Structures are given as C-alpha cells and as structure tokens.
Short mmCIF file of C-alpha atoms and ligand atoms in Angstrom, two decimals:
data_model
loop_
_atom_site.label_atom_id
_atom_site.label_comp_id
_atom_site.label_asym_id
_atom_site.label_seq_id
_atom_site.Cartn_x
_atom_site.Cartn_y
_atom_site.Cartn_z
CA UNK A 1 0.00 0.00 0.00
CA UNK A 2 1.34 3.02 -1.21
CA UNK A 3 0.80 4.92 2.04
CA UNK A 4 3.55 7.22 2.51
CA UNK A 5 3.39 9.22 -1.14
CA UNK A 6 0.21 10.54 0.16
CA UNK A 7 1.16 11.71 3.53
CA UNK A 8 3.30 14.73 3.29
CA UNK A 9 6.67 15.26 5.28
CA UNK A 10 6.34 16.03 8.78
CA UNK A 11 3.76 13.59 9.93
CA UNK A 12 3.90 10.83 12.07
CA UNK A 13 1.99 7.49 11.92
CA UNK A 14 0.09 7.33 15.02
CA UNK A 15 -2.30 4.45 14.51
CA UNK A 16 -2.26 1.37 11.76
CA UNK A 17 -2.36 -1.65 10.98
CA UNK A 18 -0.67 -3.46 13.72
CA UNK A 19 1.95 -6.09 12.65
CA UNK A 20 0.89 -9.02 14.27
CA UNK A 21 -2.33 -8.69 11.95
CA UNK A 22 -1.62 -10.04 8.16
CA UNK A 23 -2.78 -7.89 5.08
CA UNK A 24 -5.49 -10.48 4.41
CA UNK A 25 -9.28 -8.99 4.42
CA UNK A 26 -11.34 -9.98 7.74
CA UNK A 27 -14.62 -12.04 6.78
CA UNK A 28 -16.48 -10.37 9.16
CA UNK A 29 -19.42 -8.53 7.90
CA UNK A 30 -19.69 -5.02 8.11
CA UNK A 31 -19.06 -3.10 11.54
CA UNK A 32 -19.32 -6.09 13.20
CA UNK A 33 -17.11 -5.88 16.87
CA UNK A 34 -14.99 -9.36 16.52
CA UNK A 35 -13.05 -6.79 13.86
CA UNK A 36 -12.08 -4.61 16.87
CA UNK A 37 -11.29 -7.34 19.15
CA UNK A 38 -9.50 -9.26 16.57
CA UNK A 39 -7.26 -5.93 16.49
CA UNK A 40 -7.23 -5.51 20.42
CA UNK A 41 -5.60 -8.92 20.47
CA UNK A 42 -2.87 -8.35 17.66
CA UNK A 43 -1.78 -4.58 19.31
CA UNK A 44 -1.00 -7.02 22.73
CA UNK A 45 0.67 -8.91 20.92
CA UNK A 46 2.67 -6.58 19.14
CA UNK A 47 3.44 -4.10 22.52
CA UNK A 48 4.32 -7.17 24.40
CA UNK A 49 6.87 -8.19 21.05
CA UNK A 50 5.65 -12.22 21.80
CA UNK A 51 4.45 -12.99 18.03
CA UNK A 52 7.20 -15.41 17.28
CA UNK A 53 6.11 -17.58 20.31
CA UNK A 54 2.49 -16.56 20.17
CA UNK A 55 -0.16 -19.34 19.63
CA UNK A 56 -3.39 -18.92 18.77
CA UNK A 57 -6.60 -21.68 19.15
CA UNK A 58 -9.43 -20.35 16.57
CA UNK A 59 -13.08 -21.58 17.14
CA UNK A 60 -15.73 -22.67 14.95
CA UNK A 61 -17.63 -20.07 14.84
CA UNK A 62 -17.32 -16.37 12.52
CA UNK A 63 -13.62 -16.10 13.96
CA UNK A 64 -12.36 -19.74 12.04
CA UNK A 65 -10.10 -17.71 9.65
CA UNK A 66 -8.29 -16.90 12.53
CA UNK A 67 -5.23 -17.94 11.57
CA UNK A 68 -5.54 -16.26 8.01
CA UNK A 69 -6.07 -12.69 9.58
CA UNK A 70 -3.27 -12.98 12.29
CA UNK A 71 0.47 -13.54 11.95
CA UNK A 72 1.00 -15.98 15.04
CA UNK A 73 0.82 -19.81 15.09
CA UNK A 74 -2.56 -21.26 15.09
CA UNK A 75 -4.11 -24.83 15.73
CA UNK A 76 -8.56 -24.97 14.77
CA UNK A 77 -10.07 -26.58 17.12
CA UNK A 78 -12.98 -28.84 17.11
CA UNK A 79 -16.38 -26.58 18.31
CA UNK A 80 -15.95 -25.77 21.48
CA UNK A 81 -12.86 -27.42 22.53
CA UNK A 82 -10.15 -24.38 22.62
CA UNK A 83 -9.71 -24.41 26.17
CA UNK A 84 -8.83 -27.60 26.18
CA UNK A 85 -6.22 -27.69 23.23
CA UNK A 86 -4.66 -24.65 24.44
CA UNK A 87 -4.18 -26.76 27.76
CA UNK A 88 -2.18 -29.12 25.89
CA UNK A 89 -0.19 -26.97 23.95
CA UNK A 90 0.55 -24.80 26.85
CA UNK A 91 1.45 -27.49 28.84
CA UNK A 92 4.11 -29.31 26.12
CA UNK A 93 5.13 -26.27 25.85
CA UNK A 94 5.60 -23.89 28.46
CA UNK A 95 7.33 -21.47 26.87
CA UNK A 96 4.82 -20.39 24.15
CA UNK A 97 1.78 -17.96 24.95
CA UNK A 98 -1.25 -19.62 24.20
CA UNK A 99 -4.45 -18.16 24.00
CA UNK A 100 -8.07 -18.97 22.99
CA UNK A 101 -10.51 -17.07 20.74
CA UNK A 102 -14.08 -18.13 21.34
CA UNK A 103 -17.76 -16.89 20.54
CA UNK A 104 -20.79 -18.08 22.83
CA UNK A 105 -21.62 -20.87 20.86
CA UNK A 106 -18.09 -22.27 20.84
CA UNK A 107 -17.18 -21.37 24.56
CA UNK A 108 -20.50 -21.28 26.44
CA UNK A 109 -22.53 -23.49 24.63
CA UNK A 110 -20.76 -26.57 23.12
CA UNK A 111 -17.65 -26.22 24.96
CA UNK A 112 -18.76 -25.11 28.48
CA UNK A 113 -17.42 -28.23 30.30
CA UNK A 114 -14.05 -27.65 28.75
CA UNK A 115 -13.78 -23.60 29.49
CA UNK A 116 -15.12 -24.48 32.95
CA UNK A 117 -12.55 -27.56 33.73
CA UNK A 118 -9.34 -25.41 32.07
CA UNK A 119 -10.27 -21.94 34.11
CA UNK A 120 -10.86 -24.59 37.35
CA UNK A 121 -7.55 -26.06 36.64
CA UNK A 122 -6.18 -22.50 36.54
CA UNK A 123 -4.30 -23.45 33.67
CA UNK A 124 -1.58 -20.99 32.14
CA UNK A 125 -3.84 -19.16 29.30
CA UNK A 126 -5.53 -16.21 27.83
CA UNK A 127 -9.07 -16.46 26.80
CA UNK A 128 -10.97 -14.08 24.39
CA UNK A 129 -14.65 -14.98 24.92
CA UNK A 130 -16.55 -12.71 22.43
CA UNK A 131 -20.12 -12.67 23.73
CA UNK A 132 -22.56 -11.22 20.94
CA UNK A 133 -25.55 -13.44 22.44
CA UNK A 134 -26.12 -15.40 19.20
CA UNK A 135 -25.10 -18.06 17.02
CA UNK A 136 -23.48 -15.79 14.02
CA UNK A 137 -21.59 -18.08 11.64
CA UNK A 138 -24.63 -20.46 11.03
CA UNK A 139 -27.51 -18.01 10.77
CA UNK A 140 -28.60 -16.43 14.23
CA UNK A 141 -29.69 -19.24 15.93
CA UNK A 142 -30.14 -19.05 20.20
CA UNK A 143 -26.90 -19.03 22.28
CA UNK A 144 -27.65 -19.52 25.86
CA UNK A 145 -26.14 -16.13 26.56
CA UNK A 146 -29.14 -14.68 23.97
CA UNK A 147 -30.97 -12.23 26.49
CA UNK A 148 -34.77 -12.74 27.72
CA UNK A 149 -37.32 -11.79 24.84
CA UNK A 150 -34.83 -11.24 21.77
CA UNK A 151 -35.48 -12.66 18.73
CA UNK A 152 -33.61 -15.03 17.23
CA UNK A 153 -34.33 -17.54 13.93
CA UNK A 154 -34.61 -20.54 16.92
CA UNK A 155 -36.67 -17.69 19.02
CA UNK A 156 -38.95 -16.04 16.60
CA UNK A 157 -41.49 -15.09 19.28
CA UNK A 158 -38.38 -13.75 21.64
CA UNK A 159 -36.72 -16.03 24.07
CA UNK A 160 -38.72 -17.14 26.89
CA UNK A 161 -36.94 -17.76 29.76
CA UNK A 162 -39.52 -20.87 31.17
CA UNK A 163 -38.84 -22.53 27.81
CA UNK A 164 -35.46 -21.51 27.21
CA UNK A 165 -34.05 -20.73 30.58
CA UNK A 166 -31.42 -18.05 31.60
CA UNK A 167 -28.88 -15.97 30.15
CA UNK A 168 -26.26 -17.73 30.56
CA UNK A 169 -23.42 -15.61 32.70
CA UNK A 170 -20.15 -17.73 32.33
CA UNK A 171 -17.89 -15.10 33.63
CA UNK A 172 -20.00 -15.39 37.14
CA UNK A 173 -19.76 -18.91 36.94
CA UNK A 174 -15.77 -18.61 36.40
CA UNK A 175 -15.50 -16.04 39.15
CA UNK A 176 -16.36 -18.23 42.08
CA UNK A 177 -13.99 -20.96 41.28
CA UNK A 178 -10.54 -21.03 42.63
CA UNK A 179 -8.84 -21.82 40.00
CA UNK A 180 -9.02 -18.35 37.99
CA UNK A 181 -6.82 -15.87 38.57
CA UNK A 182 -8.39 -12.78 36.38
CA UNK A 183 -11.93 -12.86 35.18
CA UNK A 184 -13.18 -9.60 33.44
CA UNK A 185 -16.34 -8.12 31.10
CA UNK A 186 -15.21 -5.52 28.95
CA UNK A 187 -17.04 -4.01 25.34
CA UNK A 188 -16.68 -2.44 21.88
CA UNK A 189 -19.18 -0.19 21.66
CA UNK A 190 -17.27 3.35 21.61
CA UNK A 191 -13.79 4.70 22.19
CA UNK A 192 -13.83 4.96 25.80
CA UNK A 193 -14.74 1.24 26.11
CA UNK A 194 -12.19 0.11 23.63
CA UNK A 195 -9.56 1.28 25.63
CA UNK A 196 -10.69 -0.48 28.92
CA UNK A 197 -10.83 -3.62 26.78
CA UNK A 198 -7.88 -2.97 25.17
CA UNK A 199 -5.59 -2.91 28.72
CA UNK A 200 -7.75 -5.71 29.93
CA UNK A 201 -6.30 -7.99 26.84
CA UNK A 202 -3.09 -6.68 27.92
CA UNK A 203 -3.43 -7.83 31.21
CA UNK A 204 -4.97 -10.84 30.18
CA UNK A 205 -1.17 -11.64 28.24
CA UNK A 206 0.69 -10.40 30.66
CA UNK A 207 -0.33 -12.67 33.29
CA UNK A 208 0.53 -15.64 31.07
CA UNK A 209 3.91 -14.10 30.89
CA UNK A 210 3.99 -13.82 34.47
CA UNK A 211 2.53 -17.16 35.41
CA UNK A 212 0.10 -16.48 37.34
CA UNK A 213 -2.47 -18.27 36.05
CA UNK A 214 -6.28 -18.94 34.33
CA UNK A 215 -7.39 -15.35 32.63
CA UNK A 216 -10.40 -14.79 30.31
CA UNK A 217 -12.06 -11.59 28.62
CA UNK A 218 -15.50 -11.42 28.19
CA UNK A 219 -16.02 -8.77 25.43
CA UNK A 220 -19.58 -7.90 24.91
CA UNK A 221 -19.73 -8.09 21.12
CA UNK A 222 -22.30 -7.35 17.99
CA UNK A 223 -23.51 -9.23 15.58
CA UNK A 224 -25.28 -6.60 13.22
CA UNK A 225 -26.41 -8.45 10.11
CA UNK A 226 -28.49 -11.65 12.80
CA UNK A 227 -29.74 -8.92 15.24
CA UNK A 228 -30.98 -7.44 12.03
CA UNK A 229 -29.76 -4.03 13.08
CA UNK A 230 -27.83 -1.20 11.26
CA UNK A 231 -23.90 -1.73 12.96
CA UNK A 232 -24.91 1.68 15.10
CA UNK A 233 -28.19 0.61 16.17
CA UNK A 234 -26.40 -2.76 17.01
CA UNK A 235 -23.69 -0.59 19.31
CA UNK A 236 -26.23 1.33 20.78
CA UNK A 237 -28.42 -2.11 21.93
CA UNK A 238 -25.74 -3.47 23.65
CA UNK A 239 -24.89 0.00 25.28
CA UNK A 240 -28.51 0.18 26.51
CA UNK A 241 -29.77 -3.43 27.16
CA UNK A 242 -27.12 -5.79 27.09
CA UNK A 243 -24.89 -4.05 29.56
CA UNK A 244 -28.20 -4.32 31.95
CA UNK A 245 -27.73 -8.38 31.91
CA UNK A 246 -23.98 -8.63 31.65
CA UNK A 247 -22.76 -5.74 33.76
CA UNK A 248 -18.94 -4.93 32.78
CA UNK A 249 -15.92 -4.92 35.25
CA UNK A 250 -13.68 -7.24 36.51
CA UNK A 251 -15.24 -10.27 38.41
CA UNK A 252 -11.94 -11.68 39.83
CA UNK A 253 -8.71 -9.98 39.62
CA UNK A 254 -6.06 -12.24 41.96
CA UNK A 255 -2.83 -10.22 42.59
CA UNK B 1 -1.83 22.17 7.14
CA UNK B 2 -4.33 19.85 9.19
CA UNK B 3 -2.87 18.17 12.22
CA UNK B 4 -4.27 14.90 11.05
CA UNK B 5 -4.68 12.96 7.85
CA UNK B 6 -6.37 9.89 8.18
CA UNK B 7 -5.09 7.59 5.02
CA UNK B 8 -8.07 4.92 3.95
CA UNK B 9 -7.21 1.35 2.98
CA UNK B 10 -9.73 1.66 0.11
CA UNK B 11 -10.24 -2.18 -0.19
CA UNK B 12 -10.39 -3.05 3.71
CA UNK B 13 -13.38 -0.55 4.11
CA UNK B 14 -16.67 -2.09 4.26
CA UNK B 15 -18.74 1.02 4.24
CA UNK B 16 -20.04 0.85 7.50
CA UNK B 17 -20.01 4.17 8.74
CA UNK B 18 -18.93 3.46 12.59
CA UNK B 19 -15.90 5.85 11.83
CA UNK B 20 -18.11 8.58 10.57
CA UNK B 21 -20.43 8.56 13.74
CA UNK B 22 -17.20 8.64 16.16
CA UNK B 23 -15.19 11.06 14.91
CA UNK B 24 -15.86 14.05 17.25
CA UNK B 25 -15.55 16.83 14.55
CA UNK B 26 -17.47 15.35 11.67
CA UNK B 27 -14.15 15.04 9.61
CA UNK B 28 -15.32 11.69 7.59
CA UNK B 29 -18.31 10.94 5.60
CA UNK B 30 -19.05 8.77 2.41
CA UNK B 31 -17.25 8.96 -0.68
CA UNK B 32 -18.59 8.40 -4.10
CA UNK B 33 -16.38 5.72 -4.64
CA UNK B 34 -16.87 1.93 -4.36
CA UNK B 35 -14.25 -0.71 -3.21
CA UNK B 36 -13.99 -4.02 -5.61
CA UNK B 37 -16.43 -5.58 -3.03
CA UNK B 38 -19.15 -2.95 -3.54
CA UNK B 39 -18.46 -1.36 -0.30
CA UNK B 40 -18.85 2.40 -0.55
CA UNK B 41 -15.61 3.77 0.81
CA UNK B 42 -15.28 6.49 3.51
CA UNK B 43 -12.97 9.70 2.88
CA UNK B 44 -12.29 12.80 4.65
CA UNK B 45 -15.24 15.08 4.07
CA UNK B 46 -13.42 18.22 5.95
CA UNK B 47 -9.59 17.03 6.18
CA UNK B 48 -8.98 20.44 7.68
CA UNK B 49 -11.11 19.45 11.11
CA UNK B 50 -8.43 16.40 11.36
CA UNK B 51 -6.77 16.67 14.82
CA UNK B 52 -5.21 13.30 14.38
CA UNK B 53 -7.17 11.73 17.69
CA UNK B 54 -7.19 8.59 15.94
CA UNK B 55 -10.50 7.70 17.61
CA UNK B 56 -12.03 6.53 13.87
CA UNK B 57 -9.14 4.28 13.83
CA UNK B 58 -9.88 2.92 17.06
CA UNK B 59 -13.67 1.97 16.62
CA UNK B 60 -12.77 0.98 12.54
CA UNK B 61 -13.67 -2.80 12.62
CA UNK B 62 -11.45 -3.50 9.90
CA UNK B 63 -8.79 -1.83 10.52
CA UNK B 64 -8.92 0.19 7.24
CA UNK B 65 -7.82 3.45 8.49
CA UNK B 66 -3.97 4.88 9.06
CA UNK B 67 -3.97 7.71 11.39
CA UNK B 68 -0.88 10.48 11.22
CA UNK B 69 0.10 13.28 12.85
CA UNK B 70 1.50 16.55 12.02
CA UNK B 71 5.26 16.41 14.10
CA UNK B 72 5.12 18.97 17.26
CA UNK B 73 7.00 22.05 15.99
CA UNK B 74 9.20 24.16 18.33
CA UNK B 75 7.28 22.04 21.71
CA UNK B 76 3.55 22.47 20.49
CA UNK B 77 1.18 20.09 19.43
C1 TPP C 301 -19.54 -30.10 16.32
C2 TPP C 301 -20.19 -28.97 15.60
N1 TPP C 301 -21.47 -28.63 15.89
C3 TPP C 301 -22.06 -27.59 15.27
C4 TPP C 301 -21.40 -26.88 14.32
C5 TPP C 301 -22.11 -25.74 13.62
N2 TPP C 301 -21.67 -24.41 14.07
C6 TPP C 301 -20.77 -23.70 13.38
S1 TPP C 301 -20.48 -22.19 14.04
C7 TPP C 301 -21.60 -22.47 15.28
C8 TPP C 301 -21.92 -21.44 16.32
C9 TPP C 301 -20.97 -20.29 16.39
O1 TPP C 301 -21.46 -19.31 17.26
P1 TPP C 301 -20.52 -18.46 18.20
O2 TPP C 301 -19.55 -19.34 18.88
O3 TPP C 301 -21.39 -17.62 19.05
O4 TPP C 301 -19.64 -17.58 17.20
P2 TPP C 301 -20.03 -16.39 16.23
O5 TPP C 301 -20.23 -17.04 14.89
O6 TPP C 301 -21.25 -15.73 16.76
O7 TPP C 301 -18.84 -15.51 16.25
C10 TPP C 301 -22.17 -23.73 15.15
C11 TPP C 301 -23.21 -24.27 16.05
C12 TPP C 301 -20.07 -27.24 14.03
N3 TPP C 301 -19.33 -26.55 13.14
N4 TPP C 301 -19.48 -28.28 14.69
S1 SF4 C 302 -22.52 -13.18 11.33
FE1 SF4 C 302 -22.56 -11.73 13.04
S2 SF4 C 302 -20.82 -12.30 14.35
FE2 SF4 C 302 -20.49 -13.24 12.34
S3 SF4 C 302 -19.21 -11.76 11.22
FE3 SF4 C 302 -21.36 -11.35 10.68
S4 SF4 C 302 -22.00 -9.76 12.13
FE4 SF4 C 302 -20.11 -10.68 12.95
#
C-alpha cells in the first residue's frame, strides 16, 4: 500500500495496521465488533513483542479464519474445545503464549465443560470470549447467553426464559472458582470502552507471561447483520440493554 | 496544514459508517467511490477538522484506516 506518497513530510503514523495482523481482508461482515477485538488482540501482541512464540486456538464459529487474519501460530479446534487444546499446547510447551478465541456458541454453549474444567484447573492461558448473544456463523440461531425476549431464527417469538431458561453468565460462573486468577467483562461499543478492553487484553497476556495463572475476557460483542440491526443501532443495543444483563468490570482480579 | 490525515485502505473498508459517527468533529463521511467488493468507501469530508485523535481508527472494525500526525514544531502540538 502506497501509504507514505500521500502523507506529506512532517507527519507521524500514530495508529495502523498493527503487525501481528496479516494484510489479508477480515470475513467479518460489516461493523461487526470481533473486527475490533480481533485488532485488540494483535496490538498485545505486538506491545508485548511475543508474536514469534504466540499461539493462537481459533473456534468454529465467525472467527475460524483466525489464523488467516493474524500472523502468530494457530491450531482450529474442534467446536468448542479451545480451552482444552490450548491446555495441551501450553502445557508441552511452556514457553509459548497460548491463547483462545471463542464466541458463545463455541465457549459457552458446546464447549462449556471444557472452558469451565481449564479456568478450574487454573491453567496458564488467555481467553478471548466474544459474547454477541447469538449463534453468528450459522444463521442467528439461540446461544444460551441470547438475552430474555430477543429474537432469534430458533426464538422467533423472543426467548422465553420458562422454555429456554437463563442468560447464561459464564464469567460469574468462572468467578467463584478457585482456580481463575483474572476474570473480566469488557465491550466495543465506543472509544472509551475500547480502551478499557484494550488494557484488559493486555493484562490478560501479561499474566501468562507472568505465570500467574487462568485469565479470560468477556467482550460484549455485535452481531449486526443476525440482530438485524444497522452496525450503530447494534452498538447502541448493547450500550442500553445488554450491559443491563452482563454488567462490565472485573469479576476476579487475583494479585 | 491539518494536524491529522487519516489515510483509507480503500479495499479493507466495508462502508459501515462506525468511523463517521465517532469522529468528534465530523471530519469523515461517504465517498462516491466503491471498493472491488461494492463497499462504498469512507474519505475525509473536511480534512482540515483532522486533529489526528485517531479515535475513527480505534472503533474501525477493519482496521482500514492509518492515522498520522502533524510532528510537534518548536514544543507544540
Ligand atoms: C460439532 C459442531 N457442531 C455444530 C457446528 C455448527 N456451528 C458452526 S459455528 C456455530 C456457532 C458459532 O457461534 P458463536 O460461537 O457464538 O460464534 P459467532 O459465529 O457468533 O462468532 C455452530 C453451532 C459445528 N461446526 N461443529
Ligand atoms: S454473522 Fe454476526 S458475528 Fe459473524 S461476522 Fe457477521 S456480524 Fe459478525
């Protein structure tokens, strides 16, 4: 990209691309938050310099083509299973950072008994979980995270809680085991917010680096094109209502 | 001379506007143009209300926007 003929002397570059992200295209749709988080997790990758012994576990789920949008190492797991091939990897190999990229579907829904047994073993990695509340990939189907009256294709009438029970709220869950050592909700949804959940990545590495233990993101995400909402509109629901169910902070921080 | 330019990555953008509605001084809007995926790009609609804040970058979902800032001269931004 023939960037720098257009910028004229005496400027600095003071945000880009950053280089633990490849040049190929996401296949996200349009304004869709796994974009920014996909990001978050490349610039703490880059400001801690680990991407030569960085790997990565990509879902099934919209994130699959993890591997093709990031510069690090990468195994695909089978749906759901992440945790628990990161807990392999991390323990052959002690020395890598490994870390887990998961939607709802993959880490609450199919693959709860693994992300519950791995953060109860307080193993030695970072999990993304990127909570939008829906099935994406395969058509907007109901996640159990999917909040009390939405509509989904699996919901059409809104999901009822006596015939589809609760919300789901894994991070609670993870937060009163011992075995975590930092368990934290974080969103997208404007600048002020990206930054939070941009040191809480950070933090999320670091403590690999440092040892100490099981640490998972929640990022409250969007899925724009199944909510069947304009990417603002789609922001703007999960300022307003989805905040109300999953309130953000941390929910275990062990020093 | 702005103190920003923000450079777009014509073929990353995906039209979706989230940059337009962040930027605090209405600097971006829609272009005319259309990327080889039918997106319809964004550009700077008033490059001279560019402050280089970078917050467009920030909330850009796929990454399609370079940020830069005019160097401080003699100790001022
Ligand atoms: C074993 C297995 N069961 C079901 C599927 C179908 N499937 C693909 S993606 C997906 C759900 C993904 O949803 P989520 O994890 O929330 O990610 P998103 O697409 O929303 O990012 C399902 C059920 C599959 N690929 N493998
Ligand atoms: S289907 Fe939803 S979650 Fe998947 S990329 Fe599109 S907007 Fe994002």
């Amino acid at each position: 990209m023939p960037v720098e003929t257009a910028v004229p002397a005496g400027y600095i570059r003071v945000f880009g691309k950053p280089k633990a992200l490849s040049d190929v295209k996401y296949t996200y749709c349009p304004g869709c938050h796994h974009g920014i988080v996909t990001r978050l997790v490349a610039e703490a990758i880059d400001e801690l310099g680990i991407l030569e012994r960085t790997v990565g576990i990509a879902p099934v789920g919209c994130a699959v083509f993890l591997d093709r949008f990031m510069n690090c190492d990468f195994v695909q797991a089978a749906h759901g299973r992440a945790c628990a091939v990161a807990t392999g990897i991390k323990r052959a190999r002690p020395e890598l950072v490994v870390f887990t990229y998961q939607g709802d579907g993959d880490l609450a829904a199919i693959g709860t008994a693994e992300t519950i047994h791995a953060a109860n073993r307080g193993e030695n990695i970072t999990v993304i979980f990127v909570n939008n509340g829906i099935y994406g990939m395969t058509g907007g189907e109901m996640a159990p995270t999917t909040l009390p009256g939405q509509r989904t294709t699996t919901t059409p009438w809104g999901r009822d809680p006596r015939l589809h029970g609760y919300p789901l709220k894994i991070s609670e869950m993870l937060a009163q085991l011992d075995g975590p050592t930092y368990i934290t909700r974080q969103a997208v949804f404007d600048y002020p917010h990206i930054v939070r959940a941009r040191q809480a990545i950070l933090k999320a590495f670091r403590n690999q680096l440092e040892g100490k233990g099981f640490s998972l993101v929640e990022i409250l995400s969007t899925c724009p094109t199944n909510w069947r909402m304009s990417p603002q509109e789609a922001g703007r629901w999960v300022a307003e209502h989805v905040t109300k169910h999953y309130p953000l902070g941390d929910l275990k921080d062990v020093r | 001379m702005p103190k920003g330019i923000v450079i777009v990555e014509k073929e990353r953008c995906k039209g979706c506007g989230l940059c337009i509605e962040a930027c605090p001084f209405g600097v971006l809007g829609f272009s005319s143009d259309y990327n080889s995926s039918g997106y319809r790009v964004v550009h700077m609609e008033h490059p001279e209300k560019c402050t280089g804040c970078a917050v467009c970058g920030y909330v850009c979902p796929d990454v399609a926007l370079e940020i830069y800032r005019r160097e401080p001269v003699g100790g001022t931004v």
